[in-house]
PDB file of C-alpha atoms in Angstrom:
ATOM      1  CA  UNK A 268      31.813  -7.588 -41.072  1.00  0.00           C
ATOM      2  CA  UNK A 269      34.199  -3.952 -40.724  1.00  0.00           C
ATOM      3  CA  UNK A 270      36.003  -3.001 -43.810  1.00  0.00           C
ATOM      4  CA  UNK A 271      38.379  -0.535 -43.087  1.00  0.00           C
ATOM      5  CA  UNK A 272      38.943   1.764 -45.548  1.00  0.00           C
ATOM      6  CA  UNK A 273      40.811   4.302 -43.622  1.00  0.00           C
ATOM      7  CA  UNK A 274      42.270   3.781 -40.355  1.00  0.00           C
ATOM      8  CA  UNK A 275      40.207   5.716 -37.336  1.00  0.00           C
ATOM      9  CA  UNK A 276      42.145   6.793 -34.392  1.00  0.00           C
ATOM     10  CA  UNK A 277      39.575   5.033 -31.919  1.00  0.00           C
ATOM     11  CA  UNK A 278      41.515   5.242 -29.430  1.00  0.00           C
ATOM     12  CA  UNK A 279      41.071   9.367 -29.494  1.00  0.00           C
ATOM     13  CA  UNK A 280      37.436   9.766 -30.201  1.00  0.00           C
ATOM     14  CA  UNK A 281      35.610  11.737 -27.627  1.00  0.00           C
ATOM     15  CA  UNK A 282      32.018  11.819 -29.614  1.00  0.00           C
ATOM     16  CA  UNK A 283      30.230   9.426 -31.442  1.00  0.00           C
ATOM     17  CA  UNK A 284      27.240  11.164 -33.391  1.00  0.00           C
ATOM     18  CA  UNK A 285      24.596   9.005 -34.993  1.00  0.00           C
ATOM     19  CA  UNK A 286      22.415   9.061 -37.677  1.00  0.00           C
ATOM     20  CA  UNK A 287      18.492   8.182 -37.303  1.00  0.00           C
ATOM     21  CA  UNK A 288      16.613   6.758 -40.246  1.00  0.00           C
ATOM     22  CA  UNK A 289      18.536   3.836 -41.769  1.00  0.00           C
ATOM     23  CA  UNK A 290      20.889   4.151 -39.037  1.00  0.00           C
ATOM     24  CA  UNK A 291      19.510   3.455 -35.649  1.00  0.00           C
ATOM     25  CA  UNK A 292      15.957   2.618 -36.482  1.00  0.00           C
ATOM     26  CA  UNK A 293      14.331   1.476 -39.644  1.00  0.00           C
ATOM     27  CA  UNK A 294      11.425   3.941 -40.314  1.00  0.00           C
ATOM     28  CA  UNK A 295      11.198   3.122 -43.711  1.00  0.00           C
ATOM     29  CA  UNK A 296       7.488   2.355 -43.905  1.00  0.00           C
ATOM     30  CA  UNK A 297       6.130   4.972 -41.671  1.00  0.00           C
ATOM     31  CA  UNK A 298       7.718   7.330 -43.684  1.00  0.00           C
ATOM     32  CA  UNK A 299       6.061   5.993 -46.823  1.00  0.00           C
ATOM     33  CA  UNK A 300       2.747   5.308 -45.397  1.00  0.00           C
ATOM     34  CA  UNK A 301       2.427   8.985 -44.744  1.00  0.00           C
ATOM     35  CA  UNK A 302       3.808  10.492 -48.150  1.00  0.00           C
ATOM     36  CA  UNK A 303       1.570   8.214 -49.798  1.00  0.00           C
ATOM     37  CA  UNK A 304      -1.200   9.614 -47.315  1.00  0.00           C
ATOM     38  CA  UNK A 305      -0.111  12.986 -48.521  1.00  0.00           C
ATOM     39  CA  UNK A 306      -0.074  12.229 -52.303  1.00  0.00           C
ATOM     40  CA  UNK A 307      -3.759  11.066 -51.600  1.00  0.00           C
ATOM     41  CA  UNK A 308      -4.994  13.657 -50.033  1.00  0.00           C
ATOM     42  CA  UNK A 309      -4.025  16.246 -52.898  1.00  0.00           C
ATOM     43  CA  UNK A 310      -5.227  13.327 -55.497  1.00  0.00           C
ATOM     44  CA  UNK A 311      -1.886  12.237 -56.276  1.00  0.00           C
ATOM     45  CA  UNK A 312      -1.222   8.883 -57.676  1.00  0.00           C
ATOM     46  CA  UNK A 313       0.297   6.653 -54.703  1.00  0.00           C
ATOM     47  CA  UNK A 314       4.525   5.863 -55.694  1.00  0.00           C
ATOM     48  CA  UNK A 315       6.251   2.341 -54.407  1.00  0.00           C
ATOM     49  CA  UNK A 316       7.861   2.329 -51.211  1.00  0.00           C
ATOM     50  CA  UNK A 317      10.856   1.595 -52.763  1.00  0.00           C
ATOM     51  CA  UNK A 318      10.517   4.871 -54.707  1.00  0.00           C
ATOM     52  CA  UNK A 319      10.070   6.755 -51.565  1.00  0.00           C
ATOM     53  CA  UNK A 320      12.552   5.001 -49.353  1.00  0.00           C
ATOM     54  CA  UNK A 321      14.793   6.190 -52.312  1.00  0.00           C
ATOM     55  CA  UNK A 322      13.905  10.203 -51.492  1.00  0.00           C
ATOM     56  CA  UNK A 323      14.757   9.587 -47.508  1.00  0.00           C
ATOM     57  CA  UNK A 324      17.486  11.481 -45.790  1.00  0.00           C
ATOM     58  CA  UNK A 325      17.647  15.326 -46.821  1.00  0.00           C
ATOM     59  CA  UNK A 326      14.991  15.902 -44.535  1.00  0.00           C
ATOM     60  CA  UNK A 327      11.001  16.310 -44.353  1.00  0.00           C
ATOM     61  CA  UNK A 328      10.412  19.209 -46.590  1.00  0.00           C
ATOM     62  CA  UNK A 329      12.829  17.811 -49.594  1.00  0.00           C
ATOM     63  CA  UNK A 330      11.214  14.547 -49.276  1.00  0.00           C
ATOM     64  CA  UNK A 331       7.234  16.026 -49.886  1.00  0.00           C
ATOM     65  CA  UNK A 332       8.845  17.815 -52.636  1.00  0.00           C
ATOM     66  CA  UNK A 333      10.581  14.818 -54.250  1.00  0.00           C
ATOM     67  CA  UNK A 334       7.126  13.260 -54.054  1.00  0.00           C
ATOM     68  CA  UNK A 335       5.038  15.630 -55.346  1.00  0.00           C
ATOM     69  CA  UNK A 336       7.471  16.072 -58.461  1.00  0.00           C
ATOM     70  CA  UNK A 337       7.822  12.333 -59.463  1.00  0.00           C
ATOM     71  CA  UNK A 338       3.956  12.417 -61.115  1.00  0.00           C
ATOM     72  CA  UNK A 339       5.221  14.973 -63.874  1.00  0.00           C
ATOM     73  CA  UNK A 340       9.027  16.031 -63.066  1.00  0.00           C
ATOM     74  CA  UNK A 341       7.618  19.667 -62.330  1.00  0.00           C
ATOM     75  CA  UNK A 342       8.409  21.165 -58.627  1.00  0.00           C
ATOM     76  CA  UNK A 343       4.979  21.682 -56.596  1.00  0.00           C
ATOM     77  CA  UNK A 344       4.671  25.930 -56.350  1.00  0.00           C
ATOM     78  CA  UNK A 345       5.864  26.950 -52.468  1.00  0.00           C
ATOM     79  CA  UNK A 346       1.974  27.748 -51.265  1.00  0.00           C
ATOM     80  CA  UNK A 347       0.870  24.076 -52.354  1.00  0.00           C
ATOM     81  CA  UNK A 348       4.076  22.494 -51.166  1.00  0.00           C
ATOM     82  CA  UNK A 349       3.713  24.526 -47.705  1.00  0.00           C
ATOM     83  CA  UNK A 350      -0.025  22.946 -47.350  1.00  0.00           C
ATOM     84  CA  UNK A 351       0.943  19.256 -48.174  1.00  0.00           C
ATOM     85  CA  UNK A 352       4.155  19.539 -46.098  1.00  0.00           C
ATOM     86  CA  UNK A 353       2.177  20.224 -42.691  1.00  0.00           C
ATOM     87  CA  UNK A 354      -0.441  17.621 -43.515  1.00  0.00           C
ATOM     88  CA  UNK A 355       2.326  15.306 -44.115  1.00  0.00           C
ATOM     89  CA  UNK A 356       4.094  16.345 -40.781  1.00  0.00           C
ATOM     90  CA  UNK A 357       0.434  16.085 -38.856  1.00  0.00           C
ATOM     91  CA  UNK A 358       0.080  12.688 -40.115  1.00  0.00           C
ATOM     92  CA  UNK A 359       3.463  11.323 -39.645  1.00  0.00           C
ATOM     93  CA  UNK A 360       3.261  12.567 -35.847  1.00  0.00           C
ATOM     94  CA  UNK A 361       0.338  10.478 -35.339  1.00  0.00           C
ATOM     95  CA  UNK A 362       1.654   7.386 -37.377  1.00  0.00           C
ATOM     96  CA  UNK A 363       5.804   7.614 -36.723  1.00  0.00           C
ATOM     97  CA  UNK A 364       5.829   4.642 -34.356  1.00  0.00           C
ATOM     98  CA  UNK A 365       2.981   2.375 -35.977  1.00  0.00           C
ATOM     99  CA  UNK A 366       5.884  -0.465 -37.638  1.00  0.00           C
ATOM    100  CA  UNK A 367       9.325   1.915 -36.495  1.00  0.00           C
ATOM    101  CA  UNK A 368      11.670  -0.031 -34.772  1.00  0.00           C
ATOM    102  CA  UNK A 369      14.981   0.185 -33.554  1.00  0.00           C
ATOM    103  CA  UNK A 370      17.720  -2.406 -35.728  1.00  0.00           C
ATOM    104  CA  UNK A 371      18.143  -5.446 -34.590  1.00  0.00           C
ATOM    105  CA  UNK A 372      21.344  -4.806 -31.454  1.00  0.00           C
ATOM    106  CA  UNK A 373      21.142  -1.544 -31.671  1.00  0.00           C
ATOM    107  CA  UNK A 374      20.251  -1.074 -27.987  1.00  0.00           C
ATOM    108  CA  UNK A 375      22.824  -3.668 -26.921  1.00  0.00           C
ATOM    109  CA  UNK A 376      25.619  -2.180 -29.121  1.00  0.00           C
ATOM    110  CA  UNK A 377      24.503   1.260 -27.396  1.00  0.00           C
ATOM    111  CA  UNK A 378      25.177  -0.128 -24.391  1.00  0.00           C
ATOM    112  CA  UNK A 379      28.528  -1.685 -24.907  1.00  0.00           C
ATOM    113  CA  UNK A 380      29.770   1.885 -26.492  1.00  0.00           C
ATOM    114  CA  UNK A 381      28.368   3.694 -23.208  1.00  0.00           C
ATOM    115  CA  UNK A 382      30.425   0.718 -21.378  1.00  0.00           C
ATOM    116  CA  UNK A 383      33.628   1.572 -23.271  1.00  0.00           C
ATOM    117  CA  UNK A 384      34.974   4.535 -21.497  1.00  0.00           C
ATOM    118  CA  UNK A 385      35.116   2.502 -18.295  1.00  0.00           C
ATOM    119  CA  UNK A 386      38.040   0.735 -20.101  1.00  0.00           C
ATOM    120  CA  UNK A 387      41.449   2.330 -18.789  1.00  0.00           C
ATOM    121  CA  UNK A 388      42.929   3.154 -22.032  1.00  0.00           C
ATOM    122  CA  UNK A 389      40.059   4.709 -23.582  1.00  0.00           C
ATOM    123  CA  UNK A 390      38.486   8.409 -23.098  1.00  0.00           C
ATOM    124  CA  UNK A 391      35.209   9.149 -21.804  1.00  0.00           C
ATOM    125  CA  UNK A 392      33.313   9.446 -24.948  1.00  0.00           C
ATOM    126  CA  UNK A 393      29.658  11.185 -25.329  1.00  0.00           C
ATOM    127  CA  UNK A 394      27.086   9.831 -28.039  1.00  0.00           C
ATOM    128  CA  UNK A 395      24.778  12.369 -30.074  1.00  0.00           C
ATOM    129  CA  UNK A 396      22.136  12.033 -32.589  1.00  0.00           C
ATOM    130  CA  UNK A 397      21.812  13.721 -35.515  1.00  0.00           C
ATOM    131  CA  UNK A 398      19.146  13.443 -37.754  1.00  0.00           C
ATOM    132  CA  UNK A 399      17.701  15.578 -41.223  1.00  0.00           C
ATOM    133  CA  UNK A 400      14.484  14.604 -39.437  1.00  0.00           C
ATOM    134  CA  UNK A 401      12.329  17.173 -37.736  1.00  0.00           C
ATOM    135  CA  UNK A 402      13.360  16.814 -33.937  1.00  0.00           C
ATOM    136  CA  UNK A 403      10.383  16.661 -31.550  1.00  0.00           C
ATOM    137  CA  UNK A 404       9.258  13.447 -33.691  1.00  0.00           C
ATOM    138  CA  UNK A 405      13.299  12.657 -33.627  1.00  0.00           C
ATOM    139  CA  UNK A 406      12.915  12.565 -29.835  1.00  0.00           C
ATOM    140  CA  UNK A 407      10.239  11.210 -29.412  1.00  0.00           C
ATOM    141  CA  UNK A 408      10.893   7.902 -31.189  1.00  0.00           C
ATOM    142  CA  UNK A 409      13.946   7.925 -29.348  1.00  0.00           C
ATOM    143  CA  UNK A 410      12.230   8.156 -26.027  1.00  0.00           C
ATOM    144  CA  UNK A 411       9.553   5.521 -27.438  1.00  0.00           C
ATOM    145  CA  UNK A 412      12.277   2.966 -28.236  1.00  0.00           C
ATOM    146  CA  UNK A 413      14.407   3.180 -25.229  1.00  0.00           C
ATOM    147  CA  UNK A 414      17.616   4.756 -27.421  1.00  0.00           C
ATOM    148  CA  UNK A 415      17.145   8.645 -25.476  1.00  0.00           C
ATOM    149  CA  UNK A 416      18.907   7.798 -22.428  1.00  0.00           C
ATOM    150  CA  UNK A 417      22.135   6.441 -24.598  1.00  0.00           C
ATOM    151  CA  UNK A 418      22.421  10.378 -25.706  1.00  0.00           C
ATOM    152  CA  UNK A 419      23.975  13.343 -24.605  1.00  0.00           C
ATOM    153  CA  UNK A 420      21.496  15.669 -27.756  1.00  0.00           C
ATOM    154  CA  UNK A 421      19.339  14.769 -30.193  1.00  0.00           C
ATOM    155  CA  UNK A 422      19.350  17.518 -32.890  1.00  0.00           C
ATOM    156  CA  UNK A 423      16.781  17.597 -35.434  1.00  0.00           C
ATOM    157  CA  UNK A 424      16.455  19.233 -39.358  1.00  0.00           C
ATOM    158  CA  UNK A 425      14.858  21.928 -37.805  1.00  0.00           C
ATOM    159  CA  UNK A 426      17.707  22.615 -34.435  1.00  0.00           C
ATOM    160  CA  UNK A 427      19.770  24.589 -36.619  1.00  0.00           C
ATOM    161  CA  UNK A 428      19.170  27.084 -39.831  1.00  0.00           C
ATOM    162  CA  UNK A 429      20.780  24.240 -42.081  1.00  0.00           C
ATOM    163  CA  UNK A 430      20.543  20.411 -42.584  1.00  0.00           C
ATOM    164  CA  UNK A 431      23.093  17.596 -43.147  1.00  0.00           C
ATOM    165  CA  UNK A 432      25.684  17.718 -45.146  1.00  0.00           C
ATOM    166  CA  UNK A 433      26.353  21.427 -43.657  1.00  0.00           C
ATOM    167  CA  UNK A 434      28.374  20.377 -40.959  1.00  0.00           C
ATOM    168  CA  UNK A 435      26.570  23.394 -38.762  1.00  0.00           C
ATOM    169  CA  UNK A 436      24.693  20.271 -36.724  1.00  0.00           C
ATOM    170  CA  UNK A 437      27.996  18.258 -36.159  1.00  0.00           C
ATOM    171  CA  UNK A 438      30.417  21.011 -35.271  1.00  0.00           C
ATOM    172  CA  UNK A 439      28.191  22.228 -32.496  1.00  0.00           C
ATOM    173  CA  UNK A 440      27.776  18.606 -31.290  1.00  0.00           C
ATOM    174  CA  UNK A 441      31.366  19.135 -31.267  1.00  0.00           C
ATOM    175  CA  UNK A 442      31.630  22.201 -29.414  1.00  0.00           C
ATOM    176  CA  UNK A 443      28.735  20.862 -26.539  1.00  0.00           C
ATOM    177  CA  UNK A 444      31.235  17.522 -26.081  1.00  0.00           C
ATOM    178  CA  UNK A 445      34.515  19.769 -26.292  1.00  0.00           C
ATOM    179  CA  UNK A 446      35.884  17.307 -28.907  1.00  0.00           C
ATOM    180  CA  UNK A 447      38.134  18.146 -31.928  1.00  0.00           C
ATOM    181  CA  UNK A 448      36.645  16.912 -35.193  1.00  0.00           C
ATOM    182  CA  UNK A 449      40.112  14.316 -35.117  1.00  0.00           C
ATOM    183  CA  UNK A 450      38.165  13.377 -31.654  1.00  0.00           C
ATOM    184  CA  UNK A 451      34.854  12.545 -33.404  1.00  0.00           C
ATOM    185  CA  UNK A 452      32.682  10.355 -35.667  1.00  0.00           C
ATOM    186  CA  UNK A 453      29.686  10.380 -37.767  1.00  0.00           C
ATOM    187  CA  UNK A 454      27.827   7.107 -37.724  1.00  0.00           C
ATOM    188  CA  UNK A 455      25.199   6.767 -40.702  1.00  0.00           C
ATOM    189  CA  UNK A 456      24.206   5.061 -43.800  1.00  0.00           C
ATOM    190  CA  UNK A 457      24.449   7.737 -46.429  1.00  0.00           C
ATOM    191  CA  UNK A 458      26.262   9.444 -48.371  1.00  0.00           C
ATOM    192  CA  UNK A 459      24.350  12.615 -46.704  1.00  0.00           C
ATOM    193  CA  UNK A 460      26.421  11.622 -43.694  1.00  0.00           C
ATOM    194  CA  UNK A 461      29.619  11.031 -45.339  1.00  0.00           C
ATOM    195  CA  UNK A 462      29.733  14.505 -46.642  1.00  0.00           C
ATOM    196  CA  UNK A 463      29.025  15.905 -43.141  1.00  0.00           C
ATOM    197  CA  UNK A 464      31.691  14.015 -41.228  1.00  0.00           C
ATOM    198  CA  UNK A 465      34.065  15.175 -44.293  1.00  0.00           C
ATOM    199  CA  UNK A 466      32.332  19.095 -44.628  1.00  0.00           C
ATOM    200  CA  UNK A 467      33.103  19.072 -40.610  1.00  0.00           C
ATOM    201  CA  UNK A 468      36.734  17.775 -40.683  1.00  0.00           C
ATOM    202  CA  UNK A 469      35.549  14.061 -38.861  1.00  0.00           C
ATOM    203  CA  UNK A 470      35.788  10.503 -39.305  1.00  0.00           C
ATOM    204  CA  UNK A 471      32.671   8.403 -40.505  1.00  0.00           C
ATOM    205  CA  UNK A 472      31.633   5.127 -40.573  1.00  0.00           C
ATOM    206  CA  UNK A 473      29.091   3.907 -42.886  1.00  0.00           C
ATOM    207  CA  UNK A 474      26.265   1.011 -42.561  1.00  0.00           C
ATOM    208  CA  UNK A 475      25.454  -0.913 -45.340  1.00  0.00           C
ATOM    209  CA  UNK A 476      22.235  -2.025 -43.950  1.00  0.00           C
ATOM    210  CA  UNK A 477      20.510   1.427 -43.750  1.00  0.00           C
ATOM    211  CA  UNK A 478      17.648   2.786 -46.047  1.00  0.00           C
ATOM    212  CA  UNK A 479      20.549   4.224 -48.509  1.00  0.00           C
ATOM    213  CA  UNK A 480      23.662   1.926 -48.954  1.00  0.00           C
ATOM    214  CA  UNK A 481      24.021   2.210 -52.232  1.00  0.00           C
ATOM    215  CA  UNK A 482      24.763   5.667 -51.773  1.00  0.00           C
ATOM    216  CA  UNK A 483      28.070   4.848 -49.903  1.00  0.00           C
ATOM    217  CA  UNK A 484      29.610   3.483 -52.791  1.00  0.00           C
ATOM    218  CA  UNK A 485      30.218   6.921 -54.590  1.00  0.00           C
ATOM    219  CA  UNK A 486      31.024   8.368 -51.555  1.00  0.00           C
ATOM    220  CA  UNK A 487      32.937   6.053 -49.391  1.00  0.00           C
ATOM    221  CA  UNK A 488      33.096   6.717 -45.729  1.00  0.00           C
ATOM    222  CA  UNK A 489      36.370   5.605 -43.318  1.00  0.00           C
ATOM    223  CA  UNK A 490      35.112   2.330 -42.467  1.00  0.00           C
ATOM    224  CA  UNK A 491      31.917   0.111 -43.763  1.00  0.00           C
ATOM    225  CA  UNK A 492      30.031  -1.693 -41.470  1.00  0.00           C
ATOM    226  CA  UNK A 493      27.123  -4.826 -41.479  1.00  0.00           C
ATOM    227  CA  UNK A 494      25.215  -4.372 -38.533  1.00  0.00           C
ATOM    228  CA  UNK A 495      25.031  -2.119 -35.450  1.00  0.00           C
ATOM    229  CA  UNK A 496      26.904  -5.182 -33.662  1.00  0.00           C
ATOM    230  CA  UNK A 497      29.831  -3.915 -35.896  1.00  0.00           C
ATOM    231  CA  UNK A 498      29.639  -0.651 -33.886  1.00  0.00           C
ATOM    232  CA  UNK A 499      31.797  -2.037 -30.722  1.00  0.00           C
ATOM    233  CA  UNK A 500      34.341  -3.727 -32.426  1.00  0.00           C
ATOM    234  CA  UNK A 501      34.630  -0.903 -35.280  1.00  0.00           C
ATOM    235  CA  UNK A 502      35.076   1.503 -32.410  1.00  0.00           C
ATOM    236  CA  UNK A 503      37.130  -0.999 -29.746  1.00  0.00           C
ATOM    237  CA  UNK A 504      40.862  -0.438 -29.987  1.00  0.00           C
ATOM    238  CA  UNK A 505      41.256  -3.381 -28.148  1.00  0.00           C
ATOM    239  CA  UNK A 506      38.597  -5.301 -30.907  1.00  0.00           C
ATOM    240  CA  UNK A 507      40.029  -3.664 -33.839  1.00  0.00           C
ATOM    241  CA  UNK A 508      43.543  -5.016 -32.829  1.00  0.00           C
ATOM    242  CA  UNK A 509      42.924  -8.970 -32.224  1.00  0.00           C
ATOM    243  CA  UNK A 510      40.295  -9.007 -35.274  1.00  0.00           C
ATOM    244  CA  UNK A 511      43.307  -7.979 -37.346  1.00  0.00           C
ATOM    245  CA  UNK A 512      41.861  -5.018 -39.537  1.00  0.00           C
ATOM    246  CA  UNK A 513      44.234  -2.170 -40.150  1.00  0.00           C
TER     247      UNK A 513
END
C-alpha cells in the first residue's frame, strides 16, 4: 500500500538513494547477536533484541554506546567504549551475514527501478546506498546478497566526517549523479532518513516495514510505503497515475 503524503515529482528524479538496515535488508539479529557478544565479553548483562533493534540506525559507535549505558543510564568512559567498539566491529565482520537477508522483492523491485529509465518519458536515474553503517561490511553484504551491482556507491558511516541526518552523505551522492536535490530521493525506514532527505533539500519515502517504523510517525516522510514492491509503483509516473494516488 503507498500513502502519499506529499506529492513527488517522479517524473524528475535522477537519484534514488537507499537506506541499508531496515531498508533493503533485515540485519536485525546479526546486529544483536554481536552487541550482546560485546556486553558479554565486558560482563555485561545480555538486553532483548527488541531493546537493541530499538538503538539501530545512528551508526556502530552510538549503538555500543546505547548498549553499554542501558545497565545503569551512565555513558561508558571513551578508553572502555573504544575497546568494546572494535571487539564489537571484529565480531560483527565475522557474523554480519549468519541470518542477514535481503527483504522479501527487494532484488526484483531493484530491478524494475534499474528497468525504468528505459521508459521514454522518464530520465535515466542512478541508485545509491547510504547507510550509518560502517562501509566495507556495508559492501560487502551488498556484494553477498546480489544488491551491489543495482548501485552506482555505497557510502558507509565512516565515507564521510559525519553520519545521517547531516546531509554531507546525500549531497555528494548528489553531486557524483549531477542531480538537484528536487531530482532526488531518500528511501529508508527512519526518521534518521527523513531528516536527511529534509537537512539535504530532497524528497523521501518511508517503509513501514523496516527495523524503526514507529519512528516515521513523528517525523513523516513524502510518501509511506508497505513493502519494497511499493518501490516501482511509488516511483512509476505511469503507476502512480492509474493507481489513483495524488
Amino acid at each position: 500500500m503507498i500513502r502519499v503524503l506529499r506529492p513527488v515529482p517522479v517524473e524528475r528524479l535522477k537519484l534514488l538513494v537507499f537506506d541499508l538496515d531496515g531498508t533493503l535488508i533485515d540485519s536485525a539479529q546479526d546486529l544483536c547477536n554481536s552487541v550482546n557478544a560485546t556486553l558479554e565479553k565486558f560482563g555485561r548483562p545480555y538486553l532483548s533484541d527488541e531493546i537493541i533493534a530499538s538503538y539501530i540506525g545512528n551508526g556502530a559507535l552510538m549503538l555500543v554506546r546505547r548498549a553499554f549505558a542501558t545497565d545503569d543510564g551512565k555513558e561508558p568512559g571513551e578508553e572502555f567504549l573504544a575497546e568494546a567498539y572494535k571487539f564489537f566491529l571484529d565480531y560483527y565482520r565475522e557474523h554480519k551475514l549468519d541470518y542477514t537477508y535481503a527483504y522479501d522483492g527487494v532484488l526484483e523491485a531493484l530491478d524494475a527501478l534499474h528497468k525504468l529509465h528505459d521508459q521514454v518519458d522518464v530520465p535515466a536515474r542512478a541508485m545509491a546506498v547510504l547507510t550509518n553503517k560502517p562501509v566495507r561490511p556495508a559492501q560487502a553484504i551488498c556484494e553477498a546478497l546480489g544488491l551491489a551491482p543495482y548501485f552506482q556507491n555505497i557510502y558507509g558511516g565512516n565515507s564521510f566526517s559525519t553520519k545521517k541526518p547531516d546531509p554531507e552523505g546525500l549531497l555528494a551522492l548528489m553531486k557524483d549523479a549531477g542531480a538537484t536535490p528536487e531530482q532526488t530521493v531518500m528511501i529508508g525506514d527512519s526518521q534518521v532518513d527523513v531528516l536527511t532527505a529534509r537537512n539535504a533539500g530532497a524528497w523521501c519515502i518511508g517503509c513501514t516495514f523496516g527495523l524503526a517504523p514507529g519512528s516515521l510517525e513523528a517525523i513523516p516522510p513524502d510518501v509511506l510505503v508497505d513493502s519494497p514492491a511499493d518501490w516501482t509503483a511509488a516511483l512509476s509516473p505511469a503507476k502512480i497515475n492509474s493507481s489513483g494516488c495524488p
